[in-house]
């Protein structure tokens, strides 16, 4: 039975939501049930099924839009090689969309390359050369190619890719030198090639890069701005992370609405907040959301820090060790190495992934999380 205190709190939430413009017309069947549950056998199968369904929230329409652009826009311009720029703010899902599109379309090309963390890698010593080596290695089926310097790398890329139909994704680009070194001219790529760039900077190709003359090299480009999740999508995604199921528990419906309002349609914010609130009681939800409401917004970084400090010492050590030595390294090999020195790495990494403190790229390698500072060390102070 609900206490008077909880009733008062509930009234406060109703008032807060009403003041925000009555954005939500909530009912239990808010989802159109696009993703039907399937029978699974064993805990692992259930976990994988939940992960797949949670992962798909809001993705289908966005992936369809991107694939449609990649197919139709080059036909309109009558050009054989085409670049699409996917842009949007941090946490909007650019990398996720690009990853799904890459996986779906790669079979239509001779070869491909998905280069993650371009910004982070590119600013390191010889980082641009490393990016060029990654591109060439992927296209050449893992063969290592010696590159002396950036200009040498550009020449080799031109000679290697110019007769191939390739699919390339450059994830998290933020500087002209990165782009110029990896796809400096349309002539570098064979007929039918497609290039996707993800960036936080909307309209980036209309600024400094245009002034550099890069767009005058016969590139045909289009820009796709990722929209935020709508209310229905936000409710479903938050419910998956907070309750591990498609629909919220009835007692939490009002609190779920308030949490969704705070997240403003950002998938990462919904995932982080949902992970933080998972398994917590109503009073803990109310306390957390009251603090966020008083702060007039959701501070994802603070929530991530709370999640980190809530881990036991073993999990903290695993996180710090991965940030220090294993970014870009294979997950399975990392687990093996850490377990050889006495740590339950499989369990620890699962905990860190559930709390959105670690993420993997499509090759099952650890990615540089935005939770880390510019020098690659975790920003946990």
mmCIF file of C-alpha atoms in Angstrom:
data_model
loop_
_atom_site.group_PDB
_atom_site.id
_atom_site.type_symbol
_atom_site.label_atom_id
_atom_site.label_comp_id
_atom_site.label_asym_id
_atom_site.label_seq_id
_atom_site.Cartn_x
_atom_site.Cartn_y
_atom_site.Cartn_z
ATOM 1 C CA UNK A 1 0.000 0.000 0.000
ATOM 2 C CA UNK A 2 1.280 3.430 -0.916
ATOM 3 C CA UNK A 3 2.315 5.615 2.022
ATOM 4 C CA UNK A 4 1.289 9.250 2.471
ATOM 5 C CA UNK A 5 4.873 10.231 1.848
ATOM 6 C CA UNK A 6 4.856 8.379 -1.451
ATOM 7 C CA UNK A 7 1.536 9.938 -2.390
ATOM 8 C CA UNK A 8 2.993 13.385 -1.778
ATOM 9 C CA UNK A 9 6.002 12.517 -3.851
ATOM 10 C CA UNK A 10 3.766 11.191 -6.612
ATOM 11 C CA UNK A 11 1.833 14.441 -6.650
ATOM 12 C CA UNK A 12 5.073 16.394 -6.953
ATOM 13 C CA UNK A 13 6.050 14.312 -9.967
ATOM 14 C CA UNK A 14 2.660 14.868 -11.579
ATOM 15 C CA UNK A 15 3.076 18.595 -11.060
ATOM 16 C CA UNK A 16 6.613 18.561 -12.486
ATOM 17 C CA UNK A 17 5.524 16.637 -15.546
ATOM 18 C CA UNK A 18 2.510 18.864 -16.052
ATOM 19 C CA UNK A 19 4.750 21.928 -15.903
ATOM 20 C CA UNK A 20 6.951 20.481 -18.627
ATOM 21 C CA UNK A 21 4.108 20.701 -21.093
ATOM 22 C CA UNK A 22 2.169 17.445 -20.669
ATOM 23 C CA UNK A 23 4.479 15.729 -23.110
ATOM 24 C CA UNK A 24 3.334 12.262 -22.209
ATOM 25 C CA UNK A 25 0.085 10.454 -22.844
ATOM 26 C CA UNK A 26 1.161 7.271 -21.159
ATOM 27 C CA UNK A 27 -0.591 3.926 -21.121
ATOM 28 C CA UNK A 28 0.584 0.395 -20.547
ATOM 29 C CA UNK A 29 0.610 -0.515 -24.207
ATOM 30 C CA UNK A 30 2.701 2.429 -25.356
ATOM 31 C CA UNK A 31 4.832 0.189 -27.549
ATOM 32 C CA UNK A 32 3.512 -1.166 -30.832
ATOM 33 C CA UNK A 33 5.230 -4.476 -30.098
ATOM 34 C CA UNK A 34 7.393 -4.447 -33.202
ATOM 35 C CA UNK A 35 9.911 -6.703 -31.533
ATOM 36 C CA UNK A 36 8.182 -9.903 -30.454
ATOM 37 C CA UNK A 37 9.754 -11.975 -27.719
ATOM 38 C CA UNK A 38 10.974 -15.410 -28.706
ATOM 39 C CA UNK A 39 11.322 -18.554 -26.681
ATOM 40 C CA UNK A 40 14.843 -18.995 -25.435
ATOM 41 C CA UNK A 41 16.580 -21.837 -23.663
ATOM 42 C CA UNK A 42 18.950 -21.084 -20.815
ATOM 43 C CA UNK A 43 20.117 -17.878 -19.200
ATOM 44 C CA UNK A 44 22.581 -17.050 -21.978
ATOM 45 C CA UNK A 45 19.889 -17.266 -24.669
ATOM 46 C CA UNK A 46 17.549 -15.068 -22.633
ATOM 47 C CA UNK A 47 20.312 -12.519 -22.095
ATOM 48 C CA UNK A 48 21.137 -12.456 -25.812
ATOM 49 C CA UNK A 49 17.451 -12.101 -26.728
ATOM 50 C CA UNK A 50 16.997 -9.200 -24.315
ATOM 51 C CA UNK A 51 20.166 -7.569 -25.595
ATOM 52 C CA UNK A 52 19.046 -7.826 -29.231
ATOM 53 C CA UNK A 53 15.604 -6.374 -28.548
ATOM 54 C CA UNK A 54 16.952 -3.595 -26.351
ATOM 55 C CA UNK A 55 19.578 -2.804 -28.988
ATOM 56 C CA UNK A 56 16.931 -2.383 -31.699
ATOM 57 C CA UNK A 57 14.841 0.278 -29.958
ATOM 58 C CA UNK A 58 14.548 3.223 -32.333
ATOM 59 C CA UNK A 59 17.090 1.771 -34.743
ATOM 60 C CA UNK A 60 14.945 0.299 -37.485
ATOM 61 C CA UNK A 61 13.640 3.533 -38.990
ATOM 62 C CA UNK A 62 17.000 5.298 -38.728
ATOM 63 C CA UNK A 63 18.922 2.449 -40.322
ATOM 64 C CA UNK A 64 16.345 2.268 -43.120
ATOM 65 C CA UNK A 65 16.702 6.001 -43.759
ATOM 66 C CA UNK A 66 20.492 5.786 -43.986
ATOM 67 C CA UNK A 67 20.474 2.768 -46.314
ATOM 68 C CA UNK A 68 17.910 4.515 -48.499
ATOM 69 C CA UNK A 69 20.154 7.589 -48.782
ATOM 70 C CA UNK A 70 23.157 5.442 -49.695
ATOM 71 C CA UNK A 71 21.143 3.842 -52.480
ATOM 72 C CA UNK A 72 19.128 6.735 -53.938
ATOM 73 C CA UNK A 73 21.317 9.845 -53.603
ATOM 74 C CA UNK A 74 24.153 8.613 -55.864
ATOM 75 C CA UNK A 75 21.564 7.798 -58.552
ATOM 76 C CA UNK A 76 20.235 11.353 -58.445
ATOM 77 C CA UNK A 77 23.684 12.843 -58.951
ATOM 78 C CA UNK A 78 24.856 10.174 -61.405
ATOM 79 C CA UNK A 79 28.081 9.670 -59.443
ATOM 80 C CA UNK A 80 29.686 6.308 -58.745
ATOM 81 C CA UNK A 81 31.332 7.111 -55.395
ATOM 82 C CA UNK A 82 29.306 8.633 -52.573
ATOM 83 C CA UNK A 83 29.921 9.886 -49.029
ATOM 84 C CA UNK A 84 27.300 10.206 -46.281
ATOM 85 C CA UNK A 85 27.952 12.262 -43.145
ATOM 86 C CA UNK A 86 25.975 11.135 -40.086
ATOM 87 C CA UNK A 87 25.952 13.895 -37.504
ATOM 88 C CA UNK A 88 24.356 14.629 -34.149
ATOM 89 C CA UNK A 89 25.176 15.369 -30.549
ATOM 90 C CA UNK A 90 27.098 13.079 -28.191
ATOM 91 C CA UNK A 91 25.063 10.050 -27.162
ATOM 92 C CA UNK A 92 22.514 10.281 -29.995
ATOM 93 C CA UNK A 93 23.452 6.903 -31.515
ATOM 94 C CA UNK A 94 25.568 7.774 -34.564
ATOM 95 C CA UNK A 95 28.051 4.935 -34.064
ATOM 96 C CA UNK A 96 25.285 2.417 -33.442
ATOM 97 C CA UNK A 97 23.478 3.365 -36.648
ATOM 98 C CA UNK A 98 26.689 3.267 -38.686
ATOM 99 C CA UNK A 99 27.597 -0.128 -37.219
ATOM 100 C CA UNK A 100 24.257 -1.706 -38.110
ATOM 101 C CA UNK A 101 24.289 -0.248 -41.629
ATOM 102 C CA UNK A 102 27.850 -1.484 -42.155
ATOM 103 C CA UNK A 103 26.970 -4.999 -41.051
ATOM 104 C CA UNK A 104 23.886 -5.104 -43.262
ATOM 105 C CA UNK A 105 25.480 -3.750 -46.444
ATOM 106 C CA UNK A 106 29.071 -5.022 -46.335
ATOM 107 C CA UNK A 107 28.197 -8.166 -48.307
ATOM 108 C CA UNK A 108 27.458 -5.968 -51.351
ATOM 109 C CA UNK A 109 31.062 -4.766 -51.574
ATOM 110 C CA UNK A 110 34.392 -6.371 -52.421
ATOM 111 C CA UNK A 111 35.777 -5.389 -49.032
ATOM 112 C CA UNK A 112 35.289 -2.878 -46.259
ATOM 113 C CA UNK A 113 36.732 -1.138 -43.226
ATOM 114 C CA UNK A 114 35.118 0.192 -40.064
ATOM 115 C CA UNK A 115 37.504 2.536 -38.252
ATOM 116 C CA UNK A 116 36.326 3.481 -34.758
ATOM 117 C CA UNK A 117 37.592 6.300 -32.532
ATOM 118 C CA UNK A 118 39.172 8.282 -35.369
ATOM 119 C CA UNK A 119 39.386 11.412 -33.213
ATOM 120 C CA UNK A 120 41.117 9.695 -30.291
ATOM 121 C CA UNK A 121 43.541 7.677 -32.391
ATOM 122 C CA UNK A 122 44.288 10.511 -34.797
ATOM 123 C CA UNK A 123 45.565 12.934 -32.179
ATOM 124 C CA UNK A 124 48.208 10.525 -30.867
ATOM 125 C CA UNK A 125 51.780 10.384 -32.163
ATOM 126 C CA UNK A 126 51.679 8.703 -35.587
ATOM 127 C CA UNK A 127 47.938 8.338 -35.058
ATOM 128 C CA UNK A 128 47.023 9.297 -38.619
ATOM 129 C CA UNK A 129 49.466 6.704 -39.980
ATOM 130 C CA UNK A 130 47.900 4.080 -37.695
ATOM 131 C CA UNK A 131 44.480 4.945 -39.110
ATOM 132 C CA UNK A 132 45.801 4.566 -42.649
ATOM 133 C CA UNK A 133 47.347 1.205 -41.757
ATOM 134 C CA UNK A 134 44.043 0.044 -40.282
ATOM 135 C CA UNK A 135 42.169 1.020 -43.453
ATOM 136 C CA UNK A 136 44.633 -0.779 -45.722
ATOM 137 C CA UNK A 137 44.826 -3.865 -43.510
ATOM 138 C CA UNK A 138 41.031 -4.225 -43.512
ATOM 139 C CA UNK A 139 40.764 -3.811 -47.268
ATOM 140 C CA UNK A 140 43.658 -6.225 -47.879
ATOM 141 C CA UNK A 141 42.237 -8.996 -45.666
ATOM 142 C CA UNK A 142 44.519 -8.399 -42.702
ATOM 143 C CA UNK A 143 47.776 -7.979 -44.583
ATOM 144 C CA UNK A 144 50.054 -5.473 -42.841
ATOM 145 C CA UNK A 145 51.326 -2.690 -45.085
ATOM 146 C CA UNK A 146 54.315 -0.549 -44.145
ATOM 147 C CA UNK A 147 53.644 3.206 -44.246
ATOM 148 C CA UNK A 148 56.506 5.663 -43.754
ATOM 149 C CA UNK A 149 54.439 8.818 -43.265
ATOM 150 C CA UNK A 150 51.009 10.319 -43.955
ATOM 151 C CA UNK A 151 51.789 11.335 -47.543
ATOM 152 C CA UNK A 152 53.139 7.876 -48.277
ATOM 153 C CA UNK A 153 49.973 6.414 -46.788
ATOM 154 C CA UNK A 154 47.776 8.565 -49.031
ATOM 155 C CA UNK A 155 49.625 7.347 -52.099
ATOM 156 C CA UNK A 156 49.293 3.689 -51.070
ATOM 157 C CA UNK A 157 45.571 4.080 -50.310
ATOM 158 C CA UNK A 158 45.035 5.605 -53.749
ATOM 159 C CA UNK A 159 46.830 2.753 -55.516
ATOM 160 C CA UNK A 160 45.220 0.026 -53.385
ATOM 161 C CA UNK A 161 41.576 1.135 -53.312
ATOM 162 C CA UNK A 162 41.088 2.886 -56.648
ATOM 163 C CA UNK A 163 40.014 -0.266 -58.475
ATOM 164 C CA UNK A 164 37.950 -1.749 -55.658
ATOM 165 C CA UNK A 165 34.323 -1.312 -54.689
ATOM 166 C CA UNK A 166 34.676 -0.741 -50.950
ATOM 167 C CA UNK A 167 32.523 0.268 -47.988
ATOM 168 C CA UNK A 168 34.342 2.444 -45.443
ATOM 169 C CA UNK A 169 33.082 3.890 -42.151
ATOM 170 C CA UNK A 170 35.119 6.564 -40.349
ATOM 171 C CA UNK A 171 33.625 6.894 -36.885
ATOM 172 C CA UNK A 172 33.963 10.085 -34.806
ATOM 173 C CA UNK A 173 35.829 12.371 -37.199
ATOM 174 C CA UNK A 174 36.501 15.920 -36.011
ATOM 175 C CA UNK A 175 39.426 17.280 -38.035
ATOM 176 C CA UNK A 176 40.230 17.868 -41.681
ATOM 177 C CA UNK A 177 43.608 16.130 -41.536
ATOM 178 C CA UNK A 178 41.914 12.866 -40.527
ATOM 179 C CA UNK A 179 39.545 12.980 -43.470
ATOM 180 C CA UNK A 180 42.147 14.155 -45.955
ATOM 181 C CA UNK A 181 44.513 11.331 -44.990
ATOM 182 C CA UNK A 182 41.901 8.580 -45.293
ATOM 183 C CA UNK A 183 39.738 9.698 -48.218
ATOM 184 C CA UNK A 184 41.499 12.684 -49.708
ATOM 185 C CA UNK A 185 40.033 12.315 -53.183
ATOM 186 C CA UNK A 186 37.115 10.570 -54.837
ATOM 187 C CA UNK A 187 39.612 9.041 -57.282
ATOM 188 C CA UNK A 188 41.018 6.908 -54.453
ATOM 189 C CA UNK A 189 37.914 4.703 -54.501
ATOM 190 C CA UNK A 190 36.580 2.301 -57.101
ATOM 191 C CA UNK A 191 33.217 2.518 -58.814
ATOM 192 C CA UNK A 192 30.278 1.924 -56.468
ATOM 193 C CA UNK A 193 32.197 2.651 -53.254
ATOM 194 C CA UNK A 194 30.413 4.165 -50.261
ATOM 195 C CA UNK A 195 31.937 6.106 -47.354
ATOM 196 C CA UNK A 196 30.176 6.973 -44.092
ATOM 197 C CA UNK A 197 31.540 9.560 -41.673
ATOM 198 C CA UNK A 198 30.131 10.109 -38.184
ATOM 199 C CA UNK A 199 30.774 13.401 -36.417
ATOM 200 C CA UNK A 200 29.387 15.596 -33.653
ATOM 201 C CA UNK A 201 29.637 18.676 -35.857
ATOM 202 C CA UNK A 202 26.521 19.402 -37.868
ATOM 203 C CA UNK A 203 27.346 21.117 -41.139
ATOM 204 C CA UNK A 204 31.040 20.363 -40.753
ATOM 205 C CA UNK A 205 31.571 19.825 -44.477
ATOM 206 C CA UNK A 206 30.213 23.290 -45.170
ATOM 207 C CA UNK A 207 32.822 24.973 -42.982
ATOM 208 C CA UNK A 208 36.591 24.706 -42.879
ATOM 209 C CA UNK A 209 36.744 21.581 -45.011
ATOM 210 C CA UNK A 210 35.051 23.350 -47.912
ATOM 211 C CA UNK A 211 37.581 26.163 -47.571
ATOM 212 C CA UNK A 212 40.395 23.635 -47.713
ATOM 213 C CA UNK A 213 39.186 22.682 -51.183
ATOM 214 C CA UNK A 214 38.466 19.092 -50.196
ATOM 215 C CA UNK A 215 34.890 19.191 -51.500
ATOM 216 C CA UNK A 216 36.130 20.450 -54.853
ATOM 217 C CA UNK A 217 37.707 17.058 -55.531
ATOM 218 C CA UNK A 218 34.485 15.739 -57.106
ATOM 219 C CA UNK A 219 33.068 14.361 -53.855
ATOM 220 C CA UNK A 220 29.293 14.022 -53.765
ATOM 221 C CA UNK A 221 28.094 14.154 -50.179
ATOM 222 C CA UNK A 222 24.881 14.116 -48.203
ATOM 223 C CA UNK A 223 24.219 14.781 -44.525
ATOM 224 C CA UNK A 224 21.956 12.777 -42.223
ATOM 225 C CA UNK A 225 21.131 14.420 -38.895
ATOM 226 C CA UNK A 226 20.156 11.823 -36.298
ATOM 227 C CA UNK A 227 16.950 12.797 -34.544
ATOM 228 C CA UNK A 228 16.345 12.107 -30.877
ATOM 229 C CA UNK A 229 14.174 9.219 -29.740
ATOM 230 C CA UNK A 230 10.483 10.019 -29.469
ATOM 231 C CA UNK A 231 8.512 9.404 -26.277
ATOM 232 C CA UNK A 232 7.465 5.866 -27.203
ATOM 233 C CA UNK A 233 11.010 4.853 -28.094
ATOM 234 C CA UNK A 234 12.413 6.522 -24.976
ATOM 235 C CA UNK A 235 9.969 4.734 -22.695
ATOM 236 C CA UNK A 236 10.794 1.372 -24.218
ATOM 237 C CA UNK A 237 14.563 1.840 -24.090
ATOM 238 C CA UNK A 238 14.562 3.090 -20.496
ATOM 239 C CA UNK A 239 12.323 0.213 -19.452
ATOM 240 C CA UNK A 240 14.726 -2.331 -20.939
ATOM 241 C CA UNK A 241 17.635 -0.902 -18.965
ATOM 242 C CA UNK A 242 15.776 -0.182 -15.723
ATOM 243 C CA UNK A 243 13.627 -3.344 -15.569
ATOM 244 C CA UNK A 244 15.181 -5.721 -18.135
ATOM 245 C CA UNK A 245 11.814 -5.998 -19.841
ATOM 246 C CA UNK A 246 9.750 -4.182 -22.450
ATOM 247 C CA UNK A 247 7.204 -2.665 -20.087
ATOM 248 C CA UNK A 248 7.712 -0.994 -16.696
ATOM 249 C CA UNK A 249 6.281 -2.252 -13.456
ATOM 250 C CA UNK A 250 2.989 -0.497 -12.769
ATOM 251 C CA UNK A 251 4.201 1.232 -9.599
ATOM 252 C CA UNK A 252 7.017 2.875 -11.553
ATOM 253 C CA UNK A 253 5.027 4.274 -14.488
ATOM 254 C CA UNK A 254 4.949 7.861 -13.272
ATOM 255 C CA UNK A 255 8.621 7.852 -12.324
ATOM 256 C CA UNK A 256 9.490 6.401 -15.709
ATOM 257 C CA UNK A 257 7.747 9.318 -17.401
ATOM 258 C CA UNK A 258 9.740 11.805 -15.342
ATOM 259 C CA UNK A 259 12.999 10.017 -16.109
ATOM 260 C CA UNK A 260 12.262 10.041 -19.841
ATOM 261 C CA UNK A 261 11.570 13.771 -19.715
ATOM 262 C CA UNK A 262 14.972 14.390 -18.143
ATOM 263 C CA UNK A 263 16.803 12.362 -20.802
ATOM 264 C CA UNK A 264 15.479 14.481 -23.698
ATOM 265 C CA UNK A 265 15.475 11.601 -26.177
ATOM 266 C CA UNK A 266 19.205 10.823 -25.944
ATOM 267 C CA UNK A 267 19.771 7.040 -26.123
ATOM 268 C CA UNK A 268 22.980 7.151 -24.073
ATOM 269 C CA UNK A 269 21.297 9.180 -21.327
ATOM 270 C CA UNK A 270 18.417 6.694 -21.197
ATOM 271 C CA UNK A 271 20.824 3.753 -21.064
ATOM 272 C CA UNK A 272 22.989 5.289 -18.348
ATOM 273 C CA UNK A 273 20.069 6.383 -16.179
ATOM 274 C CA UNK A 274 18.251 3.080 -16.664
ATOM 275 C CA UNK A 275 21.369 1.122 -15.724
ATOM 276 C CA UNK A 276 21.832 3.281 -12.640
ATOM 277 C CA UNK A 277 18.206 2.791 -11.516
ATOM 278 C CA UNK A 278 18.055 -0.946 -12.217
ATOM 279 C CA UNK A 279 17.008 -2.931 -9.154
ATOM 280 C CA UNK A 280 16.351 0.168 -7.038
ATOM 281 C CA UNK A 281 13.249 0.784 -4.948
ATOM 282 C CA UNK A 282 10.674 3.511 -5.579
ATOM 283 C CA UNK A 283 12.125 5.724 -2.842
ATOM 284 C CA UNK A 284 15.556 5.534 -4.489
ATOM 285 C CA UNK A 285 14.060 6.443 -7.871
ATOM 286 C CA UNK A 286 12.308 9.430 -6.311
ATOM 287 C CA UNK A 287 15.472 10.608 -4.587
ATOM 288 C CA UNK A 288 17.614 10.303 -7.710
ATOM 289 C CA UNK A 289 15.098 12.022 -9.986
ATOM 290 C CA UNK A 290 14.472 14.785 -7.449
ATOM 291 C CA UNK A 291 18.189 15.601 -7.483
ATOM 292 C CA UNK A 292 18.291 15.577 -11.282
ATOM 293 C CA UNK A 293 15.168 17.723 -11.508
ATOM 294 C CA UNK A 294 16.626 20.279 -9.098
ATOM 295 C CA UNK A 295 19.804 20.335 -11.193
ATOM 296 C CA UNK A 296 17.609 21.077 -14.237
ATOM 297 C CA UNK A 297 19.088 18.329 -16.288
ATOM 298 C CA UNK A 298 20.775 14.978 -16.479
ATOM 299 C CA UNK A 299 24.528 14.926 -15.918
ATOM 300 C CA UNK A 300 25.546 11.698 -17.627
ATOM 301 C CA UNK A 301 29.140 12.007 -16.452
ATOM 302 C CA UNK A 302 28.118 12.175 -12.800
ATOM 303 C CA UNK A 303 25.881 9.134 -13.209
ATOM 304 C CA UNK A 304 28.742 7.219 -14.807
ATOM 305 C CA UNK A 305 30.986 8.193 -11.909
ATOM 306 C CA UNK A 306 28.375 7.040 -9.411
ATOM 307 C CA UNK A 307 28.174 3.763 -11.304
ATOM 308 C CA UNK A 308 31.962 3.418 -11.167
ATOM 309 C CA UNK A 309 32.251 4.138 -7.457
ATOM 310 C CA UNK A 310 29.435 1.675 -6.787
ATOM 311 C CA UNK A 311 31.543 -1.167 -8.203
ATOM 312 C CA UNK A 312 33.633 -3.382 -5.959
ATOM 313 C CA UNK A 313 37.415 -3.046 -5.994
ATOM 314 C CA UNK A 314 37.930 -5.903 -8.440
ATOM 315 C CA UNK A 315 35.624 -4.350 -11.041
ATOM 316 C CA UNK A 316 37.239 -0.935 -10.558
ATOM 317 C CA UNK A 317 40.663 -2.454 -11.134
ATOM 318 C CA UNK A 318 39.495 -4.185 -14.300
ATOM 319 C CA UNK A 319 38.054 -0.916 -15.630
ATOM 320 C CA UNK A 320 41.210 1.092 -14.907
ATOM 321 C CA UNK A 321 43.404 -1.646 -16.355
ATOM 322 C CA UNK A 322 41.402 -1.804 -19.583
ATOM 323 C CA UNK A 323 41.484 1.996 -19.990
ATOM 324 C CA UNK A 324 45.234 1.968 -19.435
ATOM 325 C CA UNK A 325 46.320 -1.019 -21.515
ATOM 326 C CA UNK A 326 43.529 -2.698 -23.457
ATOM 327 C CA UNK A 327 41.707 -0.086 -25.555
ATOM 328 C CA UNK A 328 41.601 -1.493 -29.083
ATOM 329 C CA UNK A 329 42.405 -4.991 -27.792
ATOM 330 C CA UNK A 330 40.279 -8.102 -28.250
ATOM 331 C CA UNK A 331 37.787 -8.751 -25.453
ATOM 332 C CA UNK A 332 38.357 -12.514 -25.249
ATOM 333 C CA UNK A 333 42.138 -12.183 -25.107
ATOM 334 C CA UNK A 334 41.821 -9.468 -22.464
ATOM 335 C CA UNK A 335 39.578 -11.671 -20.337
ATOM 336 C CA UNK A 336 42.099 -14.497 -20.578
ATOM 337 C CA UNK A 337 45.033 -12.285 -19.583
ATOM 338 C CA UNK A 338 43.230 -10.716 -16.628
ATOM 339 C CA UNK A 339 41.968 -14.058 -15.369
ATOM 340 C CA UNK A 340 45.503 -15.465 -15.530
ATOM 341 C CA UNK A 341 46.518 -12.944 -12.856
ATOM 342 C CA UNK A 342 43.581 -13.790 -10.621
ATOM 343 C CA UNK A 343 40.700 -11.519 -11.618
ATOM 344 C CA UNK A 344 37.174 -12.606 -12.530
ATOM 345 C CA UNK A 345 37.342 -10.598 -15.724
ATOM 346 C CA UNK A 346 34.287 -12.057 -17.485
ATOM 347 C CA UNK A 347 32.021 -11.109 -14.600
ATOM 348 C CA UNK A 348 33.692 -7.736 -14.103
ATOM 349 C CA UNK A 349 33.441 -6.743 -17.753
ATOM 350 C CA UNK A 350 29.775 -7.771 -17.820
ATOM 351 C CA UNK A 351 29.145 -5.455 -14.861
ATOM 352 C CA UNK A 352 30.997 -2.591 -16.554
ATOM 353 C CA UNK A 353 29.061 -3.062 -19.797
ATOM 354 C CA UNK A 354 25.754 -3.139 -17.922
ATOM 355 C CA UNK A 355 26.662 0.161 -16.275
ATOM 356 C CA UNK A 356 27.644 1.670 -19.650
ATOM 357 C CA UNK A 357 31.243 2.107 -18.482
ATOM 358 C CA UNK A 358 32.700 -0.051 -21.248
ATOM 359 C CA UNK A 359 31.745 -0.511 -24.875
ATOM 360 C CA UNK A 360 32.906 -2.813 -27.658
ATOM 361 C CA UNK A 361 33.361 -2.184 -31.351
ATOM 362 C CA UNK A 362 32.044 -4.505 -34.044
ATOM 363 C CA UNK A 363 35.264 -6.536 -33.935
ATOM 364 C CA UNK A 364 34.752 -7.261 -30.218
ATOM 365 C CA UNK A 365 37.513 -4.858 -29.220
ATOM 366 C CA UNK A 366 37.348 -2.333 -26.399
ATOM 367 C CA UNK A 367 36.523 1.192 -27.541
ATOM 368 C CA UNK A 368 37.735 4.461 -26.011
ATOM 369 C CA UNK A 369 34.678 5.538 -24.036
ATOM 370 C CA UNK A 370 33.760 9.207 -23.915
ATOM 371 C CA UNK A 371 33.922 8.723 -20.127
ATOM 372 C CA UNK A 372 37.701 8.828 -20.571
ATOM 373 C CA UNK A 373 39.570 12.117 -20.619
ATOM 374 C CA UNK A 374 41.630 13.464 -23.497
ATOM 375 C CA UNK A 375 44.766 11.654 -22.402
ATOM 376 C CA UNK A 376 43.027 8.299 -22.488
ATOM 377 C CA UNK A 377 42.781 7.958 -18.711
ATOM 378 C CA UNK A 378 39.380 7.563 -17.049
ATOM 379 C CA UNK A 379 37.935 10.862 -15.877
ATOM 380 C CA UNK A 380 36.825 9.747 -12.423
ATOM 381 C CA UNK A 381 38.106 12.546 -10.209
#
